[in-house]
């Protein structure tokens, strides 16, 4: 018996360590830092190489300063990324199966609270820098200007950003205590609704065929946000539970396919509206 027990103990394989899980987790943490940094670098390079970088203002003209000139695109990037992160975290909670909801939904909702706070802060900063750019004064002088209240409350873009500030505060507050699927669905509706006023006051509002241009832009941005945010949320939040991840991925895949179709259709439609259906614009003029 001793010989048999000894042989069994020697022959039995040693327990496997969970190195792959730790490795994936480390890669995910690095991605969380590297992805926004890469986005900032790409945006700066695109502005420099594409001729969109801030240039010196001609003497005698109002100058908001370099802080506003560079801050606007950078803050807008933070605004967009945080909005996508909010939608992605909430969508991940809604895609969870019943067996994994109690474990992973609180984590997704905590991420929602933090990213919603970032969304609200970036919206407030974007409003400040936008007014600074419109009035041609540095951000520090905006509050002392007569045009601050008028811009923030009377213009569509100002009202839209103020609504985003309010939506972000609501999301950050309620995501900390809600723990139900219905609560996550309500917060997702608030997040998507918070995006709409800014989209409706965008450049497509002045395009030909205003209603069609604006509607296609809204569909395009919302579908892309759900697609990209959902992918990031599913992979980053559920990476440590392969069983739950295996059940969520097929659900997300169906949604991603719908979003892909919506992004493609709305993009083509918006391009058609902006070119007034003139296919000759795509031809080689040389």
Short mmCIF file of C-alpha atoms in Angstrom, two decimals, residues 43-283:
data_model
loop_
_atom_site.label_atom_id
_atom_site.label_comp_id
_atom_site.label_asym_id
_atom_site.label_seq_id
_atom_site.Cartn_x
_atom_site.Cartn_y
_atom_site.Cartn_z
CA UNK A 43 -4.54 63.08 -32.38
CA UNK A 44 -1.57 65.44 -31.88
CA UNK A 45 0.27 63.92 -34.85
CA UNK A 46 -2.85 64.15 -37.00
CA UNK A 47 -3.29 67.81 -36.14
CA UNK A 48 0.36 68.59 -36.80
CA UNK A 49 0.64 66.66 -40.05
CA UNK A 50 -2.84 67.55 -41.29
CA UNK A 51 -2.49 71.28 -40.81
CA UNK A 52 -5.00 71.51 -37.96
CA UNK A 53 -2.56 72.43 -35.21
CA UNK A 54 -3.07 75.81 -33.51
CA UNK A 55 -1.37 78.72 -35.24
CA UNK A 56 -0.46 82.21 -33.98
CA UNK A 57 -3.34 84.66 -34.10
CA UNK A 58 -2.90 87.75 -36.25
CA UNK A 59 -2.13 90.91 -34.27
CA UNK A 60 -5.23 92.82 -33.25
CA UNK A 61 -7.57 89.81 -33.28
CA UNK A 62 -8.96 88.23 -30.10
CA UNK A 63 -6.66 85.44 -28.89
CA UNK A 64 -7.90 82.81 -26.39
CA UNK A 65 -4.35 81.48 -25.99
CA UNK A 66 -2.62 78.14 -26.48
CA UNK A 67 -4.39 76.59 -23.50
CA UNK A 68 -7.70 76.91 -25.32
CA UNK A 69 -6.26 76.11 -28.75
CA UNK A 70 -4.74 72.80 -27.64
CA UNK A 71 -7.15 72.16 -24.78
CA UNK A 72 -10.24 71.99 -27.01
CA UNK A 73 -9.22 68.90 -29.02
CA UNK A 74 -7.64 67.21 -26.00
CA UNK A 75 -10.65 67.76 -23.77
CA UNK A 76 -12.98 66.71 -26.57
CA UNK A 77 -11.04 63.47 -26.82
CA UNK A 78 -11.43 62.89 -23.07
CA UNK A 79 -15.13 63.76 -23.39
CA UNK A 80 -15.66 61.17 -26.14
CA UNK A 81 -13.60 58.43 -24.48
CA UNK A 82 -15.36 58.80 -21.13
CA UNK A 83 -18.78 58.73 -22.81
CA UNK A 84 -17.87 55.50 -24.63
CA UNK A 85 -16.53 54.03 -21.37
CA UNK A 86 -19.79 54.81 -19.55
CA UNK A 87 -21.87 53.12 -22.23
CA UNK A 88 -19.50 50.16 -22.41
CA UNK A 89 -19.57 49.50 -18.66
CA UNK A 90 -23.37 49.70 -18.48
CA UNK A 91 -23.79 47.52 -21.54
CA UNK A 92 -21.49 44.90 -20.00
CA UNK A 93 -23.69 44.77 -16.90
CA UNK A 94 -26.80 44.30 -19.04
CA UNK A 95 -25.22 41.48 -21.08
CA UNK A 96 -24.33 39.46 -17.98
CA UNK A 97 -26.16 36.16 -17.47
CA UNK A 98 -28.16 35.69 -14.29
CA UNK A 99 -25.47 33.45 -12.77
CA UNK A 100 -22.73 36.07 -13.09
CA UNK A 101 -24.75 39.24 -12.53
CA UNK A 102 -24.35 39.41 -8.75
CA UNK A 103 -20.57 39.04 -9.01
CA UNK A 104 -19.65 41.25 -11.97
CA UNK A 105 -22.42 43.87 -12.18
CA UNK A 106 -21.20 45.81 -9.10
CA UNK A 107 -17.76 46.11 -10.65
CA UNK A 108 -19.19 47.34 -13.94
CA UNK A 109 -21.32 49.87 -12.10
CA UNK A 110 -18.34 51.14 -10.11
CA UNK A 111 -16.52 51.72 -13.39
CA UNK A 112 -19.65 53.52 -14.60
CA UNK A 113 -19.55 55.84 -11.60
CA UNK A 114 -15.92 56.83 -12.14
CA UNK A 115 -16.16 57.26 -15.90
CA UNK A 116 -19.42 59.21 -15.55
CA UNK A 117 -17.67 61.60 -13.18
CA UNK A 118 -14.91 62.01 -15.77
CA UNK A 119 -17.54 62.60 -18.46
CA UNK A 120 -19.19 65.33 -16.38
CA UNK A 121 -15.87 67.06 -15.61
CA UNK A 122 -14.74 66.91 -19.25
CA UNK A 123 -18.08 68.36 -20.38
CA UNK A 124 -17.67 71.28 -17.97
CA UNK A 125 -14.10 71.85 -19.17
CA UNK A 126 -15.23 71.62 -22.80
CA UNK A 127 -17.92 74.23 -22.17
CA UNK A 128 -15.39 76.57 -20.57
CA UNK A 129 -12.87 76.18 -23.40
CA UNK A 130 -15.54 76.53 -26.08
CA UNK A 131 -16.75 79.82 -24.59
CA UNK A 132 -13.12 80.94 -24.33
CA UNK A 133 -12.65 80.20 -28.02
CA UNK A 134 -15.88 81.94 -29.07
CA UNK A 135 -15.20 85.06 -27.02
CA UNK A 136 -11.49 85.15 -27.81
CA UNK A 137 -10.38 85.41 -24.19
CA UNK A 138 -8.26 83.09 -22.03
CA UNK A 139 -10.21 80.57 -19.89
CA UNK A 140 -9.34 82.47 -16.70
CA UNK A 141 -11.23 85.52 -18.02
CA UNK A 142 -14.35 83.68 -19.20
CA UNK A 143 -16.33 83.99 -15.98
CA UNK A 144 -15.77 87.73 -15.90
CA UNK A 145 -17.06 88.11 -19.45
CA UNK A 146 -20.56 89.31 -20.27
CA UNK A 147 -21.03 86.54 -22.82
CA UNK A 148 -20.62 83.55 -20.49
CA UNK A 149 -24.19 83.31 -19.26
CA UNK A 150 -25.63 84.02 -22.69
CA UNK A 151 -23.60 81.29 -24.37
CA UNK A 152 -24.14 78.67 -21.69
CA UNK A 153 -27.92 79.09 -21.53
CA UNK A 154 -29.04 80.40 -24.90
CA UNK A 155 -27.02 78.49 -27.50
CA UNK A 156 -27.81 74.85 -28.27
CA UNK A 157 -24.25 73.61 -27.76
CA UNK A 158 -24.00 75.30 -24.38
CA UNK A 159 -27.27 73.75 -23.20
CA UNK A 160 -26.17 70.38 -24.53
CA UNK A 161 -22.93 70.42 -22.56
CA UNK A 162 -24.75 71.55 -19.42
CA UNK A 163 -27.10 68.59 -19.81
CA UNK A 164 -24.09 66.28 -20.11
CA UNK A 165 -22.71 67.71 -16.87
CA UNK A 166 -26.04 66.97 -15.16
CA UNK A 167 -26.31 63.49 -16.73
CA UNK A 168 -22.79 62.62 -15.60
CA UNK A 169 -23.55 63.67 -12.03
CA UNK A 170 -26.74 61.57 -11.99
CA UNK A 171 -24.92 58.55 -13.41
CA UNK A 172 -22.01 58.86 -10.99
CA UNK A 173 -24.37 59.11 -8.01
CA UNK A 174 -26.88 56.38 -8.83
CA UNK A 175 -24.41 53.86 -10.27
CA UNK A 176 -22.91 53.51 -6.80
CA UNK A 177 -26.00 52.04 -5.22
CA UNK A 178 -28.11 50.45 -7.96
CA UNK A 179 -27.51 46.69 -8.26
CA UNK A 180 -30.33 45.54 -10.56
CA UNK A 181 -30.55 44.95 -14.27
CA UNK A 182 -33.45 47.40 -14.51
CA UNK A 183 -31.36 50.05 -12.78
CA UNK A 184 -28.47 49.50 -15.22
CA UNK A 185 -30.89 49.76 -18.15
CA UNK A 186 -32.24 53.06 -16.81
CA UNK A 187 -28.71 54.42 -16.42
CA UNK A 188 -27.85 53.36 -19.96
CA UNK A 189 -30.88 55.27 -21.22
CA UNK A 190 -29.69 58.34 -19.28
CA UNK A 191 -26.19 58.00 -20.76
CA UNK A 192 -27.44 57.72 -24.35
CA UNK A 193 -29.93 60.53 -23.74
CA UNK A 194 -27.12 62.71 -22.41
CA UNK A 195 -25.24 62.34 -25.69
CA UNK A 196 -28.13 63.44 -27.89
CA UNK A 197 -28.26 67.22 -27.21
CA UNK A 198 -24.58 67.63 -28.12
CA UNK A 199 -25.05 65.54 -31.27
CA UNK A 200 -28.14 67.47 -32.35
CA UNK A 201 -26.21 70.73 -32.04
CA UNK A 202 -23.23 69.47 -34.06
CA UNK A 203 -22.08 70.39 -37.57
CA UNK A 204 -24.77 68.29 -39.25
CA UNK A 205 -27.37 70.67 -37.84
CA UNK A 206 -26.26 73.19 -40.48
CA UNK A 207 -25.93 70.70 -43.34
CA UNK A 208 -28.25 70.31 -46.29
CA UNK A 209 -31.33 68.24 -45.42
CA UNK A 210 -30.93 69.03 -41.73
CA UNK A 211 -33.18 66.29 -40.32
CA UNK A 212 -31.60 63.46 -42.32
CA UNK A 213 -28.05 64.66 -41.68
CA UNK A 214 -28.59 65.00 -37.93
CA UNK A 215 -30.45 61.70 -37.56
CA UNK A 216 -27.76 59.78 -39.44
CA UNK A 217 -25.05 61.40 -37.29
CA UNK A 218 -26.87 60.45 -34.08
CA UNK A 219 -27.31 56.86 -35.25
CA UNK A 220 -23.68 56.70 -36.34
CA UNK A 221 -22.23 57.96 -33.04
CA UNK A 222 -24.54 55.94 -30.76
CA UNK A 223 -23.97 52.70 -32.70
CA UNK A 224 -20.20 53.23 -32.72
CA UNK A 225 -20.21 54.00 -28.98
CA UNK A 226 -22.15 50.83 -28.19
CA UNK A 227 -19.92 48.78 -30.48
CA UNK A 228 -16.55 50.04 -29.21
CA UNK A 229 -17.59 50.59 -25.59
CA UNK A 230 -19.22 47.19 -25.34
CA UNK A 231 -16.13 45.46 -26.71
CA UNK A 232 -13.83 47.23 -24.27
CA UNK A 233 -16.18 46.62 -21.34
CA UNK A 234 -16.66 42.92 -22.03
CA UNK A 235 -12.95 42.20 -22.53
CA UNK A 236 -11.64 44.31 -19.65
CA UNK A 237 -14.29 43.69 -16.99
CA UNK A 238 -14.98 39.99 -17.55
CA UNK A 239 -11.50 38.73 -18.44
CA UNK A 240 -11.11 36.85 -15.12
CA UNK A 241 -14.18 34.68 -15.54
CA UNK A 242 -13.96 32.59 -18.74
CA UNK A 243 -17.33 30.93 -18.09
CA UNK A 244 -19.23 34.21 -17.86
CA UNK A 245 -17.18 35.65 -20.73
CA UNK A 246 -18.12 32.66 -22.87
CA UNK A 247 -21.82 33.41 -22.32
CA UNK A 248 -21.55 37.16 -22.82
CA UNK A 249 -19.46 37.14 -26.01
CA UNK A 250 -22.18 35.52 -28.20
CA UNK A 251 -24.71 38.08 -26.94
CA UNK A 252 -22.32 40.91 -27.64
CA UNK A 253 -21.48 39.50 -31.08
CA UNK A 254 -25.10 39.77 -32.19
CA UNK A 255 -25.27 43.35 -30.92
CA UNK A 256 -21.92 44.19 -32.55
CA UNK A 257 -23.17 42.94 -35.91
CA UNK A 258 -26.23 45.18 -35.65
CA UNK A 259 -24.02 48.14 -34.67
CA UNK A 260 -21.66 47.42 -37.59
CA UNK A 261 -24.56 47.61 -40.01
CA UNK A 262 -25.88 50.78 -38.39
CA UNK A 263 -22.46 52.48 -38.49
CA UNK A 264 -21.93 51.57 -42.15
CA UNK A 265 -25.42 52.60 -43.24
CA UNK A 266 -25.48 55.88 -41.29
CA UNK A 267 -21.95 56.78 -42.45
CA UNK A 268 -22.83 56.29 -46.09
CA UNK A 269 -26.09 58.17 -45.65
CA UNK A 270 -24.38 61.11 -43.96
CA UNK A 271 -21.74 61.23 -46.69
CA UNK A 272 -24.49 61.24 -49.32
CA UNK A 273 -26.26 64.13 -47.58
CA UNK A 274 -23.06 66.18 -47.21
CA UNK A 275 -22.16 65.75 -50.88
CA UNK A 276 -25.78 66.34 -51.99
CA UNK A 277 -25.66 63.04 -53.86
CA UNK A 278 -23.03 64.37 -56.28
CA UNK A 279 -20.93 61.32 -57.15
CA UNK A 280 -18.69 63.50 -59.26
CA UNK A 281 -17.04 64.77 -56.07
CA UNK A 282 -15.43 61.36 -55.71
CA UNK A 283 -13.96 61.41 -59.19
#
